[in-house]
Amino acid sequence: MNAIRPVARRAKSLSSTLGFGEKLFTSGDERRFAAAVEEGLEAVEARLVLEMSFADDLADVTSRYLLDAGGKRVRPTLALMTAQLGDGNNDAVIAAAEAIEVIHLASLYHDDVMDEAQMRRGVPSAQSVWGNSVAILTGDLLFARASKIVAGLGEEAIRLQADTFERLCLGQLHETIGPGDGEDPIAHYLGVLADKTGSLIAAAAQTGAVLSGAPLEYRTAVTAYGEKIGVAFQLVDDIIDLAPPVDETGKNAGTDLRSGVATLPLLYLRRLAEIDSDADELLTRIEHNVNVADLGHADDADLTAAIAELREHEVTRQTRAEAHRWAREAVEAIRPLPPGPVKKALTQFAESIVERSN
Ligand code: FPP
Ligand code: MG
């Protein structure tokens, strides 16, 4: 039943996965770096396919579902890139890169249940196929599997995994309950993004450096870098959320806003609405329509028009500027790295994250 499948899904090159121009890797050093990361990714992919096997037919199918649906493998790629600061793709680096992708996958199963998401990676979300219980248990199984892999990597890795898991859960929890009394909603939101996304990306960058034996100051630098690009990535997501649909997934512009998530453009709009009546009017139209949508009385045309206005609004430009600021800080964080392909690729990656449009 658990036949080994070919490792053929990663047809994309490293450059296209990370949004680099194909001409990024030109010198011999750079080409060797790119080849090492590509090779590492093939090894990770092969292990991922083998690892999604639970001696249970249903669990095998449900756990492979989102893996097979796609994904950019950003976290393993980062781990492999930072491993090139030390002795490269050793067994521990490959295993850790795999475990981090499995943790990420696990979190997606749970997140889609919490968000009641219909689609993920272009396919119906797991819980809309099998129901909430199966989706939650699949996430748990994957997390258990990741823990088994990390158990072989030593105490530092186990502790990092536990700390990261804690931050992922706290990020989700804080997002769910919202800011406390007297807490600044924007600072709260940025904290949520750092915890729910920055922490795992930071862990990926850190693990590659630690398990390859890279110098201590490089480890600290790439960890800070990972956290900051994680926040930049999520902020760009907030802008992309406002874009009109470009495919046949049936997603409306403003999916997050419609489901009640206060993304950064909306938080900026709320702040501006306290002193600006036009902003207040736009905010009222959005919030009124989102609230009545719950009761099935929303005027969809009005909400769509209001979201289009928000897309062109100053607050969305401010959100983009904030994403750029996090990306710039990420690049500043890796200043201690030696000049060379790793620094170049990480710099380019930070820039491509804030330029992406999907
Ligand atoms: C996606 O955010 C969600 C995350 C980045 C983290 C989810 C974390 C958990 C569910 C807790 C950890 C659980 C396990 C099993 C490791 P989003 O909803 O803003 O993004 P989306 O558009 O991709 O859904
Ligand atoms: Mg979600």
Short mmCIF file of C-alpha atoms and ligand atoms in Angstrom, two decimals:
data_model
loop_
_atom_site.label_atom_id
_atom_site.label_comp_id
_atom_site.label_asym_id
_atom_site.label_seq_id
_atom_site.Cartn_x
_atom_site.Cartn_y
_atom_site.Cartn_z
CA MET A 1 0.00 0.00 0.00
CA ASN A 2 2.81 2.41 0.89
CA ALA A 3 4.55 2.28 -2.45
CA ILE A 4 7.41 4.73 -2.81
CA ARG A 5 6.43 7.48 -5.22
CA PRO A 6 8.79 9.29 -7.53
CA VAL A 7 10.33 12.54 -6.31
CA ALA A 8 9.11 14.62 -9.18
CA ARG A 9 6.94 17.35 -7.81
CA ARG A 10 9.59 20.03 -7.38
CA ALA A 11 9.86 20.92 -11.02
CA LYS A 12 10.69 24.55 -10.22
CA SER A 13 14.25 25.75 -9.96
CA LEU A 14 15.56 27.34 -6.79
CA SER A 15 15.57 30.70 -8.53
CA SER A 16 11.91 30.56 -9.45
CA THR A 17 10.87 29.10 -6.09
CA LEU A 18 12.37 32.06 -4.32
CA GLY A 19 11.41 34.61 -6.92
CA PHE A 20 15.00 35.21 -8.07
CA GLY A 21 15.93 36.15 -11.59
CA GLU A 22 17.60 33.18 -13.29
CA LYS A 23 20.81 35.22 -13.58
CA LEU A 24 21.35 35.43 -9.83
CA PHE A 25 23.90 32.62 -9.63
CA THR A 26 26.68 33.44 -12.05
CA SER A 27 30.08 32.86 -10.40
CA GLY A 28 31.42 29.38 -9.69
CA ASP A 29 30.79 29.83 -5.95
CA GLU A 30 27.24 30.91 -6.58
CA ARG A 31 26.52 28.00 -8.90
CA ARG A 32 27.95 25.55 -6.35
CA PHE A 33 25.75 27.14 -3.67
CA ALA A 34 22.62 26.85 -5.83
CA ALA A 35 23.43 23.24 -6.76
CA ALA A 36 23.93 22.31 -3.08
CA VAL A 37 20.59 23.84 -2.12
CA GLU A 38 18.82 22.14 -5.05
CA GLU A 39 20.38 18.80 -4.11
CA GLY A 40 19.35 19.28 -0.50
CA LEU A 41 15.79 20.06 -1.57
CA GLU A 42 15.62 16.86 -3.61
CA ALA A 43 16.77 14.90 -0.56
CA VAL A 44 14.20 16.64 1.66
CA GLU A 45 11.44 15.97 -0.86
CA ALA A 46 12.33 12.28 -1.06
CA ARG A 47 12.22 12.00 2.72
CA LEU A 48 8.92 13.88 2.94
CA VAL A 49 7.30 11.39 0.58
CA LEU A 50 8.62 8.43 2.59
CA GLU A 51 7.76 9.96 5.94
CA MET A 52 4.06 10.51 5.17
CA SER A 53 3.32 6.92 5.99
CA PHE A 54 1.40 5.97 9.12
CA ALA A 55 0.49 2.31 8.57
CA ASP A 56 -3.07 3.49 8.14
CA ASP A 57 -4.63 3.97 4.74
CA LEU A 58 -6.76 6.97 5.67
CA ALA A 59 -3.93 8.71 7.55
CA ASP A 60 -1.59 8.16 4.62
CA VAL A 61 -4.03 9.77 2.24
CA THR A 62 -4.96 12.70 4.47
CA SER A 63 -1.37 13.46 5.50
CA ARG A 64 -0.09 13.43 1.91
CA TYR A 65 -2.97 15.55 0.71
CA LEU A 66 -1.51 19.03 1.30
CA LEU A 67 2.04 17.90 0.60
CA ASP A 68 0.94 16.72 -2.84
CA ALA A 69 -1.09 19.87 -3.42
CA GLY A 70 2.09 21.95 -3.77
CA GLY A 71 3.87 24.51 -1.63
CA LYS A 72 7.03 26.48 -2.20
CA ARG A 73 9.16 24.70 0.45
CA VAL A 74 10.36 28.11 1.62
CA ARG A 75 11.35 26.88 5.10
CA PRO A 76 13.50 23.90 3.99
CA THR A 77 15.07 26.12 1.34
CA LEU A 78 16.06 28.66 3.98
CA ALA A 79 17.50 25.96 6.24
CA LEU A 80 19.55 24.62 3.35
CA MET A 81 20.74 28.08 2.38
CA THR A 82 21.96 28.95 5.87
CA ALA A 83 23.57 25.49 6.17
CA GLN A 84 25.95 26.63 3.43
CA LEU A 85 27.44 29.00 6.05
CA GLY A 86 28.76 25.90 7.81
CA ASP A 87 29.57 22.48 6.43
CA GLY A 88 26.55 22.26 4.13
CA ASN A 89 23.94 19.52 3.69
CA ASN A 90 24.77 17.00 6.38
CA ASP A 91 22.18 14.39 7.49
CA ALA A 92 21.04 16.50 10.44
CA VAL A 93 20.42 19.54 8.24
CA ILE A 94 18.34 17.48 5.80
CA ALA A 95 16.33 15.88 8.62
CA ALA A 96 15.71 19.25 10.29
CA ALA A 97 14.66 20.87 7.02
CA GLU A 98 12.20 18.04 6.53
CA ALA A 99 10.84 18.26 10.09
CA ILE A 100 10.26 21.99 9.72
CA GLU A 101 8.23 21.47 6.55
CA VAL A 102 6.19 18.78 8.33
CA ILE A 103 5.49 21.18 11.23
CA HIS A 104 4.44 23.83 8.72
CA LEU A 105 2.11 21.33 7.01
CA ALA A 106 0.65 20.32 10.38
CA SER A 107 -0.08 23.93 11.19
CA LEU A 108 -1.92 24.41 7.88
CA TYR A 109 -4.38 21.58 8.65
CA HIS A 110 -5.18 23.18 12.00
CA ASP A 111 -5.24 26.72 10.66
CA ASP A 112 -7.77 25.86 7.96
CA VAL A 113 -10.10 24.37 10.58
CA MET A 114 -9.81 27.52 12.71
CA ASP A 115 -10.26 29.85 9.72
CA GLU A 116 -13.00 27.68 8.18
CA ALA A 117 -11.01 27.99 4.94
CA GLN A 118 -12.55 26.44 1.86
CA MET A 119 -9.39 26.16 -0.21
CA ARG A 120 -5.67 25.59 0.40
CA ARG A 121 -2.97 25.33 -2.25
CA GLY A 122 -5.63 25.32 -4.96
CA VAL A 123 -7.52 22.29 -3.60
CA PRO A 124 -10.44 22.06 -1.15
CA SER A 125 -9.13 22.33 2.42
CA ALA A 126 -8.70 19.02 4.27
CA GLN A 127 -11.62 19.60 6.62
CA SER A 128 -13.96 20.37 3.76
CA VAL A 129 -13.08 16.93 2.35
CA TRP A 130 -12.92 14.82 5.55
CA GLY A 131 -14.42 17.03 8.27
CA ASN A 132 -12.84 18.84 11.22
CA SER A 133 -11.89 15.83 13.33
CA VAL A 134 -9.91 14.11 10.59
CA ALA A 135 -8.19 17.37 9.64
CA ILE A 136 -7.23 18.13 13.25
CA LEU A 137 -5.97 14.60 13.85
CA THR A 138 -3.95 14.71 10.63
CA GLY A 139 -2.25 17.87 11.89
CA ASP A 140 -1.55 16.11 15.19
CA LEU A 141 -0.12 13.06 13.42
CA LEU A 142 2.16 15.25 11.36
CA PHE A 143 3.32 17.10 14.42
CA ALA A 144 4.05 13.77 16.13
CA ARG A 145 6.03 12.67 13.09
CA ALA A 146 8.04 15.90 13.09
CA SER A 147 8.80 15.38 16.79
CA LYS A 148 10.16 11.89 16.07
CA ILE A 149 12.49 13.30 13.44
CA VAL A 150 13.68 16.10 15.72
CA ALA A 151 14.21 13.64 18.61
CA GLY A 152 17.23 12.30 16.73
CA LEU A 153 18.82 15.75 16.41
CA GLY A 154 19.78 16.41 20.00
CA GLU A 155 18.60 18.55 22.87
CA GLU A 156 19.16 21.97 21.27
CA ALA A 157 16.97 21.03 18.31
CA ILE A 158 14.28 19.55 20.56
CA ARG A 159 14.21 22.69 22.69
CA LEU A 160 14.04 24.92 19.60
CA GLN A 161 11.14 22.86 18.25
CA ALA A 162 9.27 23.14 21.56
CA ASP A 163 9.88 26.90 21.81
CA THR A 164 8.74 27.39 18.23
CA PHE A 165 5.62 25.27 18.71
CA GLU A 166 4.79 27.34 21.77
CA ARG A 167 5.13 30.56 19.77
CA LEU A 168 3.02 29.20 16.90
CA CYS A 169 0.22 28.33 19.31
CA LEU A 170 0.48 31.62 21.22
CA GLY A 171 0.41 33.55 17.94
CA GLN A 172 -2.78 31.78 16.90
CA LEU A 173 -4.26 32.24 20.37
CA HIS A 174 -3.48 35.97 20.47
CA GLU A 175 -4.89 36.39 16.98
CA THR A 176 -8.05 34.59 18.09
CA ILE A 177 -8.65 36.63 21.24
CA GLY A 178 -7.43 39.98 19.89
CA PRO A 179 -5.63 42.74 21.80
CA GLY A 180 -6.14 43.08 25.53
CA ASP A 181 -7.50 46.20 27.25
CA GLY A 182 -5.22 49.15 26.64
CA GLU A 183 -3.01 47.16 24.23
CA ASP A 184 -2.11 48.91 20.97
CA PRO A 185 -3.90 46.86 18.24
CA ILE A 186 -1.13 47.43 15.69
CA ALA A 187 1.65 46.32 18.04
CA HIS A 188 -0.50 43.35 19.02
CA TYR A 189 -1.01 42.41 15.38
CA LEU A 190 2.70 42.64 14.53
CA GLY A 191 3.42 40.44 17.57
CA VAL A 192 0.93 37.87 16.27
CA LEU A 193 2.65 37.82 12.86
CA ALA A 194 6.08 37.39 14.45
CA ASP A 195 4.80 34.46 16.53
CA LYS A 196 2.59 32.64 14.07
CA THR A 197 4.81 33.02 10.99
CA GLY A 198 8.14 34.61 11.92
CA SER A 199 8.97 31.98 14.55
CA LEU A 200 8.99 28.96 12.23
CA ILE A 201 10.84 30.77 9.45
CA ALA A 202 13.38 31.97 12.02
CA ALA A 203 13.70 28.39 13.31
CA ALA A 204 14.38 27.16 9.78
CA ALA A 205 17.15 29.71 9.22
CA GLN A 206 18.60 29.06 12.68
CA THR A 207 18.54 25.26 12.36
CA GLY A 208 20.46 25.28 9.08
CA ALA A 209 23.19 27.41 10.62
CA VAL A 210 23.33 25.52 13.94
CA LEU A 211 23.33 21.98 12.54
CA SER A 212 25.94 22.79 9.93
CA GLY A 213 28.23 24.19 12.62
CA ALA A 214 28.21 27.75 11.27
CA PRO A 215 29.89 30.40 13.48
CA LEU A 216 27.80 31.68 16.38
CA GLU A 217 27.41 35.26 15.12
CA TYR A 218 26.00 33.98 11.83
CA ARG A 219 23.39 31.92 13.71
CA THR A 220 22.07 34.95 15.56
CA ALA A 221 22.05 37.01 12.37
CA VAL A 222 20.08 34.51 10.26
CA THR A 223 17.60 33.86 13.08
CA ALA A 224 16.76 37.57 13.28
CA TYR A 225 16.59 37.66 9.48
CA GLY A 226 14.10 34.74 9.37
CA GLU A 227 11.77 36.31 11.88
CA LYS A 228 11.72 39.63 10.04
CA ILE A 229 11.08 38.19 6.58
CA GLY A 230 8.26 36.15 8.14
CA VAL A 231 6.55 39.36 9.25
CA ALA A 232 7.24 41.03 5.87
CA PHE A 233 5.72 38.00 4.12
CA GLN A 234 2.51 38.19 6.16
CA LEU A 235 2.17 41.94 5.63
CA VAL A 236 2.38 41.45 1.88
CA ASP A 237 -0.33 38.80 2.30
CA ASP A 238 -2.56 41.51 3.79
CA ILE A 239 -2.12 43.59 0.64
CA ILE A 240 -2.62 40.60 -1.68
CA ASP A 241 -5.84 39.82 0.20
CA LEU A 242 -7.31 43.07 -1.15
CA ALA A 243 -6.50 42.24 -4.78
CA PRO A 244 -9.32 41.20 -7.10
CA PRO A 245 -9.38 37.44 -7.84
CA VAL A 246 -7.11 36.42 -10.69
CA ASP A 247 -8.02 32.74 -10.93
CA GLU A 248 -11.00 30.42 -10.80
CA THR A 249 -10.74 29.62 -7.07
CA GLY A 250 -13.85 31.70 -6.50
CA LYS A 251 -12.06 33.79 -3.85
CA ASN A 252 -13.38 37.31 -3.45
CA ALA A 253 -11.11 40.27 -2.88
CA GLY A 254 -10.80 40.78 0.87
CA THR A 255 -11.21 37.14 1.98
CA ASP A 256 -9.52 37.86 5.31
CA LEU A 257 -11.49 41.06 5.88
CA ARG A 258 -14.76 39.33 5.02
CA SER A 259 -14.03 36.64 7.58
CA GLY A 260 -13.45 39.30 10.23
CA VAL A 261 -9.62 39.34 10.31
CA ALA A 262 -8.37 42.84 11.07
CA THR A 263 -5.40 42.99 8.70
CA LEU A 264 -2.92 45.88 8.83
CA PRO A 265 -4.68 48.08 6.22
CA LEU A 266 -7.87 47.85 8.30
CA LEU A 267 -6.03 48.55 11.55
CA TYR A 268 -4.43 51.63 9.99
CA LEU A 269 -7.85 52.68 8.69
CA ARG A 270 -9.33 52.35 12.20
CA ARG A 271 -6.57 54.56 13.57
CA LEU A 272 -7.07 57.15 10.84
CA ALA A 273 -10.86 57.06 11.26
CA GLU A 274 -10.44 58.63 14.71
CA ILE A 275 -9.31 61.88 13.07
CA ASP A 276 -10.54 61.69 9.47
CA SER A 277 -14.21 61.54 8.49
CA ASP A 278 -13.64 60.03 5.00
CA ALA A 279 -11.68 57.20 6.58
CA ASP A 280 -14.44 56.81 9.16
CA GLU A 281 -17.06 56.54 6.43
CA LEU A 282 -15.07 53.87 4.56
CA LEU A 283 -14.44 51.95 7.78
CA THR A 284 -18.15 52.01 8.62
CA ARG A 285 -19.06 50.65 5.19
CA ILE A 286 -16.57 47.81 5.50
CA GLU A 287 -17.37 46.88 9.08
CA HIS A 288 -21.13 47.21 8.65
CA ASN A 289 -21.14 44.94 5.60
CA VAL A 290 -18.80 42.40 7.21
CA ASN A 291 -21.02 42.28 10.31
CA VAL A 292 -24.28 41.93 8.44
CA ALA A 293 -22.65 39.34 6.13
CA ASP A 294 -22.69 37.02 9.16
CA LEU A 295 -26.46 37.38 9.19
CA GLY A 296 -26.71 36.93 5.43
CA HIS A 297 -27.80 40.53 4.76
CA ALA A 298 -24.61 42.00 3.32
CA ASP A 299 -24.65 44.17 0.22
CA ASP A 300 -21.86 42.38 -1.60
CA ALA A 301 -21.51 45.00 -4.32
CA ASP A 302 -21.03 47.72 -1.69
CA LEU A 303 -18.51 45.64 0.25
CA THR A 304 -16.58 44.83 -2.93
CA ALA A 305 -16.51 48.53 -3.82
CA ALA A 306 -15.35 49.47 -0.32
CA ILE A 307 -12.57 46.86 -0.48
CA ALA A 308 -11.49 48.30 -3.85
CA GLU A 309 -11.32 51.74 -2.21
CA LEU A 310 -9.28 50.34 0.65
CA ARG A 311 -6.90 48.77 -1.89
CA GLU A 312 -6.14 52.23 -3.34
CA HIS A 313 -6.11 53.96 0.03
CA GLU A 314 -3.15 55.59 1.75
CA VAL A 315 -3.37 52.97 4.53
CA THR A 316 -2.56 50.19 2.04
CA ARG A 317 0.46 52.16 0.83
CA GLN A 318 1.51 52.46 4.49
CA THR A 319 1.15 48.69 4.88
CA ARG A 320 3.43 48.15 1.88
CA ALA A 321 5.93 50.60 3.36
CA GLU A 322 5.81 48.67 6.64
CA ALA A 323 6.46 45.38 4.78
CA HIS A 324 9.45 47.00 3.06
CA ARG A 325 10.71 48.22 6.42
CA TRP A 326 10.68 44.65 7.84
CA ALA A 327 12.44 43.34 4.73
CA ARG A 328 15.09 46.06 5.02
CA GLU A 329 15.63 45.22 8.68
CA ALA A 330 16.00 41.55 7.70
CA VAL A 331 18.77 42.48 5.30
CA GLU A 332 20.41 44.67 7.96
CA ALA A 333 20.31 41.71 10.36
CA ILE A 334 22.55 39.63 8.08
CA ARG A 335 25.23 42.31 7.83
CA PRO A 336 27.64 40.13 9.91
CA LEU A 337 27.55 37.42 7.21
CA PRO A 338 30.58 37.20 4.93
CA PRO A 339 30.10 38.46 1.38
CA GLY A 340 29.18 35.51 -0.85
CA PRO A 341 26.30 33.50 -2.27
CA VAL A 342 24.41 32.95 1.01
CA LYS A 343 24.28 36.65 1.83
CA LYS A 344 23.41 37.50 -1.76
CA ALA A 345 20.61 34.92 -1.95
CA LEU A 346 19.13 35.92 1.42
CA THR A 347 19.23 39.59 0.43
CA GLN A 348 17.53 38.88 -2.86
CA PHE A 349 14.95 36.68 -1.15
CA ALA A 350 13.99 39.44 1.30
CA GLU A 351 13.53 41.82 -1.62
CA SER A 352 11.50 39.36 -3.69
CA ILE A 353 9.14 38.68 -0.78
CA VAL A 354 7.94 42.27 -0.69
CA GLU A 355 7.64 42.48 -4.47
CA ARG A 356 5.49 39.35 -4.82
CA SER A 357 1.90 39.62 -5.96
CA ASN A 358 0.61 36.13 -5.10
C1 FPP B 1 -1.53 30.74 8.71
O1 FPP B 1 -1.95 32.04 8.95
C2 FPP B 1 -1.20 30.05 10.03
C3 FPP B 1 0.00 29.96 10.57
C4 FPP B 1 1.16 30.57 9.92
C5 FPP B 1 0.28 29.27 11.89
C6 FPP B 1 -0.74 28.30 12.35
C7 FPP B 1 -0.37 27.71 13.68
C8 FPP B 1 -1.11 26.83 14.35
C9 FPP B 1 -2.40 26.31 13.81
C10 FPP B 1 -0.65 26.30 15.69
C11 FPP B 1 0.41 25.26 15.52
C12 FPP B 1 -0.11 23.92 15.22
C13 FPP B 1 0.67 22.84 14.83
C14 FPP B 1 0.05 21.49 14.71
C15 FPP B 1 2.11 22.96 14.49
P1 FPP B 1 -3.08 32.72 8.05
O2 FPP B 1 -4.39 32.11 8.38
O3 FPP B 1 -2.94 34.18 8.25
O4 FPP B 1 -2.58 32.39 6.58
P2 FPP B 1 -3.25 31.57 5.42
O5 FPP B 1 -3.73 32.60 4.46
O6 FPP B 1 -2.12 30.75 4.84
O7 FPP B 1 -4.34 30.73 5.97
MG MG B 2 -5.57 30.76 7.51
#
